[in-house]
Amino acid sequence: MEKHEAKSRIDQLRELLNEYGHHYYVLDKPIVSDAEYDQLMQELVSLEEKHPELITDDSPTVRVGGEPLPFFNKVQHDVPMLSLGNAFNEEDLRDFDRRVKQGLNEAEPTYSCELKIDGLAVSLKYEQGKFIRGATRGDGSVGEDITQNLKTIRSIPLRLKEEVTLEVRGEAFMPKRSFEKLNEAKEAAGEEKFANPRNAAAGSLRQLDPKIAAKRNLDLFLYSLGRIENDQITSHHQALNYIQDLGLKINQESRHCRNIDEVIEYVKSWVEKRPDLPYEIDGIVIKVDELDQQITLGFTAKSPRWAIAYKFPAEEVVTKLIGIDLNVGRTGVVTPTAILEPVTVAGTTVKRASLHNEDLIREKDIKIGDSVVVKKAGDIIPEVVNVLLELRTGEEQDFHMPTQCPECESELVRLEGEVALRCINPKCPAQIREGLTHFVSRNAMNIDGLGERVIAQLFAEGLVEDVADLYKLKREQLLQLERMGEKSVDNLLSAIEATKENSLEKLLFGLGIRFVGAKAAKTLAMHFETIEALQLADYETLKAVNEIGEKMANSIVNYFEQEEVIELINELNELGVSMTYKGPKLPSAEDVQESPFLGKTVVLTGKLAQLTRDEAKEKIEALGGKITGSVSKKTDLVIVGEDAGSKLAKAQELGITVWSEEQFIEETAN
Ligand code: IVH
């Protein structure tokens, strides 16, 4: 066949296969037989083999998976991928409704309700209609580029029906049937099975070899747009329809509810229907439908105020408590852990559950040998609910906390006002190990490839005794460790190196200063900008910072006074670890005083060209302004980008001040 003939047949095949694929995988309504589809696909594969120069990266043949990758690249999300607050019962849902109404000045919201698919969140980016990148959620700000694997999911169109540039988000998952088949195959091959469909989906998408993902039969439902820059879309349910019109797959069970009573009815109906679904869900997501109202409600640090996840009641299972282990944490707290006869709870095998402290063991009257009821709190963390006293045989044994640290044998103490027993030996190996694990964890320095196991290895071999040692590791040293090949050593070293450029809050959180969580670390980093400034801050200065209370201020001062801490920070500095804040700047108190936004209600509309919407919003809020979604008589200022529609018209009608994006940038430049 001549090349031009081949090209036109290839084009034709691609178009047909895309269309058939859309009906089969997205709409679940095939219009040709499987055999016919396979035959056309085969023809395309062989034509592309004969004419490799005609292969494009959006050809339907990429679904079979290309070459393996050496590692996943990191991806910065334009709009952070947040999580949701939880509701566990009707009362929580009514509270949510009250908070929403309060936030909206008693306006009546309507709600969009969707199934909460139990998979993993992914972001898809399209440029002029072409699928260019897919990423995992990661820590919410930075995820991993899994484009190659996502391309193997047939319901993800490689081209949209319109040539638009946008980001869509959704949940990738493995249908129940595929999960069962996969595990049957694993069992037959003598391999370890996946605990549940979510782990199987996550495991498949984190394979460097896309051929593996291609065989796993994954699917995906899209549930939101990254940023909505289309003035025609004013509600979440319209956004969903738009996503569907572009050729993307949305879940068909969502419902637009007029009020919280209808929401509760919807939620209840799914408690019953849940087992019949061909995929796993772990709850229902409830979202305020009007986008303007969503903007008015805004976000907390972790999640939107306009949405909540209702979680189905946790499954409870009976098992035997066969022993109690002791664990020494990063701060020296000794925690008793129940060792259980393994049972399956909500899809995974549970062997251990934290018992928190001795008081709780007394309160629940737990003895070794008891039959206990176990559930997973929030469907994640195993917990002993209660003891089945009627099943006691008299053989059960009482448990007593030790008086010495199980790891270093120093005397344990009970600090005033605390229920926990602590090991206060700063050289306790368990504490050091846990501290190192915390330092490398995702919300702290986020060093890929360094988990609990490798840390334990490095520590046991004497290669790492404090966090600074991580930055002194040598290739030769690592190569000697068990289960560490050249590739993993190189990857680990470059992962460590990369964290030297982290913004200050990651280091601050990683240091593990008492009471300083990830959020406080961010506040401190934003406020002080360098570690020197924070080291110099006294109690009063710290307490004056918004959200920093007495306990935390004290703890920070005490922490930085310690000789070892001063040394550690100098050492990290010399090793090249950055100690400055790299995120958006906070304006000074004077800026706020003089700010044209102080106490003003501002609406952003249209497409901004130089700033992201979040950057603009952050600036305005930092300068004392409040962002709302809709223009009303209460609006003081409207800032308009390109293609502003009805909101601009409304502002003009009401005689509200309107600024262009340039004007806004000028006013906020300093
Ligand atoms: S909306 C701002 N809708 O649940 C967060 N999430 O904690 C917006 N999920 O990580 C999320 N189904 O992966 C949304 N229909 C749905 C969902 C859904 C599953 C997951 C998502 C997210 C987590 C929320």
XYZ file of C-alpha atoms and ligand atoms in Angstrom:
694
model
C 0.000 0.000 0.000
C 1.270 3.462 -0.898
C 2.118 5.742 1.955
C -0.664 8.232 1.239
C -3.161 5.415 1.038
C -1.897 4.020 4.312
C -2.235 7.467 5.866
C -5.812 7.920 4.811
C -6.786 4.403 5.952
C -5.011 5.043 9.288
C -6.912 8.290 9.750
C -10.159 6.569 8.943
C -9.452 3.681 11.329
C -8.556 6.030 14.143
C -11.737 7.989 13.708
C -13.866 4.845 13.662
C -12.110 3.294 16.634
C -12.417 6.519 18.627
C -16.114 6.678 17.902
C -16.746 2.987 18.671
C -14.557 3.256 21.756
C -16.561 6.232 23.003
C -19.804 4.281 22.718
C -18.333 1.183 24.295
C -16.171 2.554 27.110
C -17.698 5.927 27.942
C -21.373 5.511 27.205
C -21.521 1.769 27.970
C -23.577 1.354 24.768
C -21.565 -0.458 22.093
C -22.557 0.137 18.485
C -20.407 -2.597 16.905
C -19.491 -6.108 18.017
C -16.286 -6.744 19.969
C -14.981 -8.827 17.087
C -15.451 -6.001 14.623
C -13.728 -3.531 16.963
C -10.799 -5.910 17.517
C -10.406 -6.501 13.839
C -10.192 -2.783 13.056
C -7.734 -2.308 15.928
C -5.594 -5.117 14.568
C -5.587 -3.539 11.132
C -4.474 -0.240 12.616
C -1.715 -1.908 14.653
C -0.277 -3.628 11.612
C -0.498 -0.503 9.453
C 1.338 1.453 12.127
C 3.962 -1.286 12.345
C 4.565 -0.955 8.621
C 4.587 2.848 8.760
C 6.031 3.811 12.146
C 6.476 7.386 10.920
C 2.693 7.712 10.915
C 2.294 6.784 14.589
C 0.955 9.634 16.706
C 0.783 9.734 20.473
C -2.999 9.985 20.408
C -3.572 6.939 18.221
C -5.991 4.423 19.788
C -3.165 1.863 19.623
C -1.326 3.564 22.514
C -3.883 1.842 24.750
C -1.749 -1.282 24.812
C 1.025 0.559 26.649
C 4.387 1.861 25.452
C 7.914 1.606 26.812
C 8.601 1.454 30.580
C 9.709 4.630 32.353
C 12.775 4.964 34.604
C 10.760 6.919 37.191
C 7.726 9.220 37.397
C 8.213 12.945 36.955
C 6.698 15.273 39.516
C 3.808 17.489 38.504
C 2.819 20.718 40.194
C -0.973 21.106 40.258
C -2.217 24.519 39.071
C -5.124 24.293 41.484
C -4.358 22.221 44.595
C -6.173 18.883 44.815
C -7.832 19.068 48.196
C -9.652 16.474 50.227
C -13.103 16.667 51.807
C -14.423 16.981 55.324
C -16.442 13.976 56.507
C -19.995 13.430 57.708
C -20.927 10.160 59.377
C -24.634 10.573 60.059
C -27.724 12.638 59.369
C -26.887 15.153 62.070
C -23.460 15.867 60.526
C -25.206 16.507 57.214
C -27.689 18.921 58.782
C -24.810 20.721 60.521
C -23.088 21.051 57.171
C -26.284 22.515 55.680
C -26.510 25.033 58.553
C -22.877 26.099 58.114
C -23.422 26.519 54.386
C -26.519 28.658 54.883
C -24.769 30.778 57.470
C -21.855 31.295 55.088
C -24.321 32.375 52.405
C -26.163 34.873 54.559
C -29.111 32.494 54.810
C -29.468 32.098 51.035
C -30.904 28.676 50.097
C -28.367 26.396 48.452
C -29.154 23.419 46.224
C -26.839 20.415 46.314
C -25.249 18.207 43.726
C -24.848 14.671 45.100
C -22.489 12.090 43.655
C -21.225 8.639 44.507
C -17.848 8.754 46.215
C -15.884 6.329 44.112
C -13.280 4.377 46.049
C -10.237 4.657 43.837
C -7.601 7.295 43.474
C -7.889 10.900 42.440
C -6.306 11.881 39.153
C -6.004 15.038 37.117
C -6.166 15.054 33.315
C -4.913 17.941 31.234
C -6.069 18.617 27.705
C -4.514 21.169 25.401
C -6.582 22.201 22.410
C -8.581 19.060 22.861
C -5.600 16.731 23.061
C -4.795 14.667 26.166
C -1.339 15.840 27.182
C -0.840 14.865 30.796
C -2.342 12.896 33.630
C -1.201 13.015 37.231
C -1.895 11.562 40.642
C -3.015 13.743 43.515
C 0.217 13.227 45.471
C 0.313 15.527 48.478
C -2.304 17.778 46.865
C 0.208 20.308 45.503
C 2.634 17.992 43.759
C 1.662 14.689 42.161
C 3.250 12.221 39.781
C 3.058 12.167 36.010
C 1.260 8.917 35.109
C 0.217 9.945 31.581
C 1.472 6.716 30.006
C -0.579 4.560 32.337
C -3.698 6.685 32.056
C -3.562 6.463 28.282
C -4.214 2.746 28.651
C -7.616 3.469 30.236
C -9.987 3.189 27.330
C -12.635 5.496 28.687
C -10.167 8.399 28.720
C -10.482 10.047 25.307
C -7.152 11.025 23.783
C -9.028 13.768 21.919
C -12.017 15.722 23.167
C -14.986 16.672 21.054
C -13.915 20.327 21.220
C -10.467 21.850 20.922
C -10.453 23.205 24.452
C -7.604 23.600 26.930
C -8.575 22.527 30.409
C -7.924 20.316 33.399
C -10.499 17.748 34.562
C -10.394 15.701 37.704
C -11.845 12.395 38.644
C -11.407 9.058 40.276
C -9.638 6.125 38.639
C -10.789 2.752 39.897
C -10.840 -0.961 39.245
C -14.316 -2.461 38.760
C -15.180 -5.247 41.242
C -15.269 -7.878 38.508
C -11.794 -6.976 37.196
C -10.460 -6.975 40.731
C -11.755 -10.480 41.373
C -10.311 -11.747 38.114
C -6.954 -10.151 38.820
C -6.768 -11.729 42.250
C -7.793 -15.123 40.881
C -4.921 -14.872 38.408
C -2.546 -13.758 41.151
C -3.574 -16.639 43.333
C -3.108 -19.116 40.493
C 0.372 -17.716 39.896
C 1.207 -17.967 43.599
C 1.564 -14.175 43.877
C 0.366 -11.960 46.702
C -3.197 -10.759 46.169
C -4.371 -7.148 46.342
C -6.262 -6.284 49.514
C -9.018 -4.315 47.767
C -9.887 -2.704 44.421
C -8.508 0.667 45.522
C -5.057 -0.756 46.252
C -5.192 -2.671 43.008
C -6.022 0.494 41.039
C -3.331 2.515 42.804
C -0.786 -0.254 42.376
C -1.569 -0.522 38.682
C -1.273 3.191 38.012
C 2.026 3.358 39.851
C 3.661 0.774 37.612
C 6.523 2.145 35.573
C 5.686 -0.284 32.803
C 2.452 0.863 31.108
C 1.941 -2.603 29.618
C 0.995 -3.774 33.094
C -1.515 -0.972 33.601
C -2.930 -1.750 30.148
C -3.842 -5.272 31.270
C -5.511 -4.196 34.471
C -8.834 -3.059 33.093
C -9.101 0.224 34.947
C -11.826 2.788 34.515
C -12.424 6.399 35.474
C -15.242 8.809 36.293
C -14.621 12.542 35.998
C -16.212 14.783 38.600
C -14.890 18.310 38.258
C -13.044 20.910 36.217
C -9.747 22.259 37.557
C -10.625 25.861 36.942
C -13.783 27.019 35.273
C -13.135 29.757 32.796
C -16.360 29.487 30.910
C -18.997 32.054 31.866
C -21.731 29.803 30.488
C -21.175 27.355 33.332
C -22.638 28.642 36.569
C -23.283 25.433 38.482
C -21.637 22.135 39.271
C -24.268 20.088 37.477
C -23.724 22.168 34.365
C -19.991 21.529 34.681
C -20.712 17.785 34.784
C -22.859 18.030 31.658
C -20.121 19.997 29.933
C -17.544 17.341 30.901
C -19.828 14.712 29.416
C -20.398 16.725 26.225
C -16.641 16.840 25.715
C -16.682 13.038 25.455
C -15.458 12.315 28.978
C -17.046 9.744 31.247
C -19.107 10.908 34.184
C -21.006 8.803 36.668
C -24.697 8.570 35.779
C -26.000 8.270 39.337
C -25.483 11.871 40.442
C -28.523 13.909 41.401
C -29.287 17.582 41.836
C -31.118 17.936 45.194
C -33.198 20.955 46.125
C -32.464 20.817 49.840
C -30.801 18.831 52.614
C -33.858 16.579 53.068
C -33.508 15.400 49.497
C -29.778 14.927 50.079
C -30.474 12.708 53.088
C -32.984 10.688 51.107
C -30.396 10.175 48.334
C -27.740 9.149 50.864
C -30.083 6.642 52.513
C -31.065 5.122 49.199
C -27.415 4.326 48.459
C -26.756 2.592 51.750
C -29.039 -0.126 50.372
C -28.090 -0.036 46.699
C -24.337 0.087 47.343
C -23.620 -3.686 47.167
C -25.250 -3.932 43.726
C -22.885 -1.494 42.051
C -20.190 -2.958 39.775
C -17.538 -0.771 41.502
C -16.791 0.135 45.101
C -17.974 3.361 46.668
C -17.143 4.503 50.187
C -19.660 7.292 50.528
C -21.554 10.113 48.879
C -20.059 13.499 47.987
C -22.346 16.480 48.501
C -21.457 19.745 46.794
C -23.141 23.162 46.841
C -24.313 23.390 43.255
C -24.054 27.117 42.419
C -20.470 28.063 41.568
C -21.006 31.596 42.856
C -22.016 30.173 46.200
C -18.963 27.902 46.194
C -16.745 30.936 45.749
C -18.477 32.794 48.561
C -17.999 29.840 50.895
C -14.366 29.308 49.936
C -11.947 26.865 51.545
C -10.344 25.961 54.826
C -6.666 24.954 54.675
C -7.577 21.394 53.779
C -10.932 21.290 52.128
C -13.729 23.280 50.525
C -16.466 24.636 52.806
C -18.946 23.978 50.019
C -18.604 20.206 49.959
C -18.594 17.256 52.310
C -18.168 13.491 52.058
C -20.760 11.328 53.751
C -19.025 8.102 54.797
C -21.008 4.904 55.073
C -21.059 3.335 58.539
C -17.959 1.265 59.161
C -18.200 -2.494 58.987
C -17.728 -4.157 62.407
C -16.133 -7.567 62.774
C -15.429 -9.858 65.734
C -11.959 -11.306 66.283
C -9.585 -12.359 69.072
C -7.061 -10.102 70.730
C -4.022 -12.349 71.047
C -1.475 -9.950 72.486
C -0.461 -6.359 73.157
C 2.676 -4.879 71.624
C 4.382 -1.647 72.623
C 5.451 1.040 70.210
C 7.691 4.024 70.919
C 6.800 7.043 68.784
C 8.749 10.058 67.594
C 7.967 12.049 70.721
C 8.725 9.154 73.057
C 5.100 8.277 73.740
C 4.731 4.564 74.342
C 1.586 3.237 72.688
C 0.072 -0.168 73.281
C -1.075 -1.905 70.103
C -3.504 -4.794 69.977
C -2.312 -7.839 68.068
C -5.362 -9.410 66.505
C -6.155 -12.677 64.875
C -6.214 -11.470 61.226
C -9.681 -10.552 59.931
C -10.991 -8.785 56.867
C -12.598 -5.455 57.664
C -13.951 -3.209 54.913
C -11.847 -4.949 52.303
C -8.433 -5.228 53.981
C -6.849 -7.626 56.427
C -6.482 -6.177 59.909
C -3.838 -7.595 62.247
C -3.176 -4.690 64.599
C -5.087 -1.802 66.151
C -3.829 1.037 68.313
C -5.086 0.961 71.905
C -3.798 4.527 72.509
C -2.973 4.316 76.236
C -3.466 2.372 79.428
C -6.516 4.389 80.495
C -8.362 3.335 77.391
C -7.480 -0.303 78.009
C -8.961 -0.003 81.526
C -11.999 1.904 80.318
C -12.850 -0.734 77.725
C -11.803 -3.486 80.145
C -9.573 -5.119 77.524
C -7.737 -8.311 78.459
C -5.402 -10.465 76.408
C -7.397 -13.348 74.939
C -10.664 -11.389 74.726
C -13.069 -11.549 71.813
C -13.312 -7.997 70.529
C -15.330 -5.991 68.018
C -13.084 -4.253 65.489
C -13.882 -1.541 62.932
C -11.942 0.908 60.830
C -12.408 4.495 61.944
C -13.148 6.608 58.877
C -12.753 3.294 57.058
C -8.974 3.563 57.408
C -7.594 3.164 60.913
C -8.372 -0.075 62.734
C -9.862 0.348 66.179
C -11.111 -1.920 68.970
C -14.710 -0.891 69.594
C -15.522 -3.061 72.612
C -15.015 -6.381 74.329
C -17.613 -9.160 74.165
C -17.699 -9.829 77.894
C -20.180 -12.683 77.537
C -17.583 -14.676 75.590
C -14.986 -14.598 78.368
C -13.677 -17.994 79.507
C -11.712 -16.881 82.553
C -8.435 -17.613 80.764
C -7.985 -13.948 79.766
C -5.041 -12.045 81.193
C -4.755 -8.493 82.488
C -2.343 -6.146 80.790
C -0.066 -3.674 82.576
C 2.077 -0.988 81.012
C 5.800 -1.452 81.644
C 7.791 1.023 83.733
C 10.724 1.031 81.328
C 11.063 1.947 77.675
C 10.754 -1.268 75.633
C 13.422 0.060 73.287
C 16.114 1.719 75.464
C 15.044 0.630 78.952
C 15.097 4.103 80.461
C 12.439 4.841 83.063
C 9.095 5.931 81.578
C 7.393 9.060 82.920
C 3.855 10.313 82.928
C 3.885 14.066 82.305
C 1.422 16.136 84.254
C -1.990 16.306 82.688
C -1.167 13.606 80.171
C -2.482 10.074 79.943
C 0.468 8.890 77.878
C 3.634 7.307 79.220
C 6.780 8.724 77.708
C 10.382 7.772 77.234
C 12.277 11.017 77.774
C 15.683 9.759 76.691
C 16.539 11.966 73.693
C 18.939 9.279 72.464
C 16.294 6.546 72.461
C 16.810 4.707 69.142
C 13.097 4.250 68.550
C 12.479 7.977 68.810
C 15.340 8.776 66.468
C 14.114 6.255 63.910
C 10.553 7.566 64.068
C 11.823 11.146 63.835
C 13.728 10.279 60.674
C 10.674 8.600 59.187
C 8.653 11.707 59.947
C 11.297 13.957 58.371
C 11.150 12.119 55.039
C 7.361 11.692 55.016
C 5.094 13.222 52.405
C 3.972 16.374 54.190
C 7.495 16.971 55.482
C 10.525 16.783 53.166
C 8.793 14.207 50.933
C 11.784 12.051 49.981
C 10.615 9.441 47.491
C 11.880 5.919 48.022
C 12.651 6.488 51.696
C 10.082 4.732 53.776
C 10.080 3.162 57.197
C 11.934 0.082 55.967
C 14.896 1.865 54.370
C 15.140 4.292 57.291
C 15.323 1.346 59.689
C 18.046 -0.158 57.515
C 20.072 3.060 57.339
C 19.746 3.535 61.062
C 20.639 -0.059 61.915
C 23.742 0.159 59.730
C 24.762 3.338 61.515
C 24.663 5.337 58.273
C 22.098 7.835 59.508
C 21.794 9.076 63.065
C 20.172 12.431 62.493
C 18.394 14.117 59.613
C 21.545 15.905 58.452
C 23.169 12.519 57.826
C 20.632 11.887 55.079
C 22.328 14.580 53.024
C 25.768 13.004 53.547
C 24.900 9.556 52.212
C 27.331 8.181 49.649
C 26.557 5.993 46.687
C 28.980 3.262 47.806
C 27.426 3.106 51.265
C 23.939 2.683 49.895
C 24.993 0.039 47.392
C 26.041 -2.187 50.263
C 22.543 -2.262 51.716
C 20.360 -5.258 51.175
C 17.794 -4.940 48.388
C 19.354 -1.729 46.998
C 20.354 -1.898 43.344
C 22.201 0.774 41.371
C 18.991 2.189 39.989
C 17.260 2.562 43.334
C 20.395 4.075 44.878
C 20.645 6.680 42.120
C 16.965 7.444 42.343
C 17.180 7.783 46.097
C 20.172 10.086 45.953
C 18.532 12.360 43.429
C 15.309 12.359 45.444
C 17.271 13.442 48.529
C 19.145 16.090 46.553
C 15.912 17.520 45.165
C 14.516 18.161 48.657
C 17.295 20.688 49.314
C 15.178 23.123 47.308
C 12.017 22.596 49.363
C 10.221 25.597 50.760
C 10.795 26.276 54.468
C 7.484 24.869 55.752
C 8.460 21.352 54.694
C 11.637 21.507 56.772
C 9.860 23.122 59.716
C 7.235 20.428 59.826
C 9.872 17.733 59.285
C 11.922 18.845 62.279
C 9.049 17.668 64.431
C 8.815 20.629 66.801
C 6.149 19.766 69.365
C 2.676 21.110 68.525
C 3.855 22.388 65.120
C 1.745 20.554 62.548
C 1.865 20.984 58.796
C -0.527 23.919 58.848
C 1.272 25.836 61.610
C 4.561 25.185 59.800
C 3.107 26.861 56.723
C 1.871 29.835 58.745
C 5.274 30.241 60.390
C 7.177 29.889 57.127
C 4.949 32.433 55.420
C 5.288 34.874 58.267
C 9.013 34.617 59.032
C 10.237 33.590 55.563
C 13.658 32.377 56.805
C 14.669 30.044 59.568
C 16.979 32.705 61.049
C 14.046 35.047 61.521
C 12.107 32.298 63.240
C 15.064 31.367 65.441
C 15.321 34.990 66.525
C 11.631 35.374 67.305
C 10.769 35.544 71.004
C 7.628 34.300 72.705
C 5.716 37.585 72.254
C 6.576 37.871 68.581
C 5.458 34.317 67.973
C 2.241 34.711 69.882
C 1.376 37.800 67.869
C 1.220 35.645 64.750
C -2.288 34.664 63.793
C -3.116 31.065 64.735
C -0.003 30.602 66.933
C -1.085 30.026 70.532
C 0.771 30.006 73.860
C 1.630 26.329 73.848
C 3.077 26.442 70.391
C 4.977 29.703 70.950
C 6.594 28.226 74.054
C 7.468 25.013 72.356
C 9.100 26.843 69.424
C 11.217 29.051 71.691
C 12.329 26.033 73.732
C 13.101 24.079 70.627
C 15.400 26.649 69.054
C 17.246 27.285 72.300
C 18.666 23.781 72.359
C 22.347 23.530 71.513
C 21.827 20.373 69.390
C 19.120 22.090 67.381
C 21.333 25.095 66.643
C 24.055 22.746 65.491
C 21.681 20.671 63.400
C 20.359 23.721 61.592
C 23.854 25.028 60.879
C 24.792 21.659 59.557
C 21.743 21.398 57.288
C 22.497 24.882 56.052
C 26.079 23.966 55.204
C 24.862 20.865 53.410
C 22.852 23.137 51.110
C 19.348 22.572 52.455
C 17.287 25.659 51.651
C 15.775 27.424 54.655
C 13.641 30.016 53.002
C 9.986 30.195 52.196
C 9.223 29.940 48.496
C 5.454 30.284 48.335
C 3.339 33.417 47.843
C 4.339 36.398 49.992
C 2.325 37.844 52.813
C 1.844 41.619 52.733
C 3.166 43.680 55.665
C 0.907 45.205 58.319
C 1.334 48.642 56.719
C 0.318 47.252 53.360
C -2.864 45.966 54.926
C -3.564 49.284 56.661
C -3.267 51.130 53.371
C -4.907 48.420 51.367
C -7.736 49.426 49.031
C -9.244 45.997 49.800
C -9.508 46.303 53.565
C -13.023 45.210 54.546
C -14.165 45.195 50.926
C -16.198 42.543 49.164
C -14.638 41.683 45.837
C -15.799 39.559 42.898
C -13.404 38.095 40.319
C -14.821 37.297 36.898
C -13.617 36.302 33.440
C -10.323 34.744 32.497
C -7.254 36.298 34.117
C -4.188 36.359 31.918
C -1.272 37.108 34.239
C -2.331 35.622 37.541
C -4.128 32.467 38.467
C -7.448 32.986 40.157
C -6.019 31.539 43.372
C -3.091 33.962 43.332
C -5.451 36.895 42.893
C -7.695 35.595 45.641
C -4.817 34.984 48.022
C -3.549 38.532 47.441
C -6.916 40.127 48.052
C -7.566 38.102 51.184
C -4.106 38.819 52.557
C -4.848 42.503 52.064
C -8.041 42.273 54.085
C -10.588 41.793 51.311
C -13.262 39.131 51.013
C -14.020 37.238 47.818
C -17.563 36.303 46.943
C -18.953 34.608 43.889
C -21.848 36.771 42.826
C -22.330 40.466 42.177
C -24.915 42.142 44.377
C -25.536 45.509 46.017
C -23.082 44.453 48.731
C -20.205 44.086 46.259
C -17.582 46.857 46.470
C -15.366 45.970 43.573
C -15.390 43.699 40.531
C -12.148 42.674 38.867
C -12.607 41.498 35.299
C -10.453 39.401 33.025
C -11.119 38.448 29.437
C -14.532 37.329 28.244
C -16.322 38.508 31.345
C -20.031 38.021 30.871
C -23.096 38.573 32.988
C -21.246 39.589 36.165
C -19.631 42.556 34.449
C -23.003 43.595 33.041
C -24.569 43.323 36.500
C -21.755 45.383 38.081
C -22.228 48.108 35.502
C -25.955 48.075 36.042
C -25.490 48.484 39.799
C -22.793 51.129 39.363
C -20.103 49.094 41.155
C -16.442 49.957 40.622
C -14.845 47.741 37.991
C -11.125 47.151 37.559
C -9.241 45.445 34.790
C -6.617 42.832 35.628
C -3.861 45.379 34.811
C -5.345 47.878 37.227
C -5.473 45.197 39.899
C -1.834 44.270 39.367
C -0.797 47.923 39.507
C -2.694 48.506 42.745
C -1.176 45.482 44.427
C 2.403 45.974 43.187
C 4.742 47.349 45.815
S -14.923 16.024 44.832
C -12.067 19.446 46.797
N -16.318 14.005 43.972
O -12.762 11.620 47.454
C -12.178 17.977 46.687
N -14.308 13.551 45.150
O -11.740 13.481 50.035
C -13.120 17.633 45.581
N -13.763 11.189 45.348
O -9.588 12.819 46.918
C -13.342 16.193 45.483
N -15.515 10.426 44.260
O -10.439 11.315 45.163
C -15.217 14.390 44.627
N -17.640 12.321 43.112
C -16.547 12.700 43.760
C -15.607 11.771 44.280
C -14.497 12.251 44.973
C -14.393 10.098 44.906
C -12.521 11.193 46.166
C -11.464 12.114 45.627
C -10.962 12.933 46.787
C -11.674 12.337 47.953
C -12.252 13.452 48.799
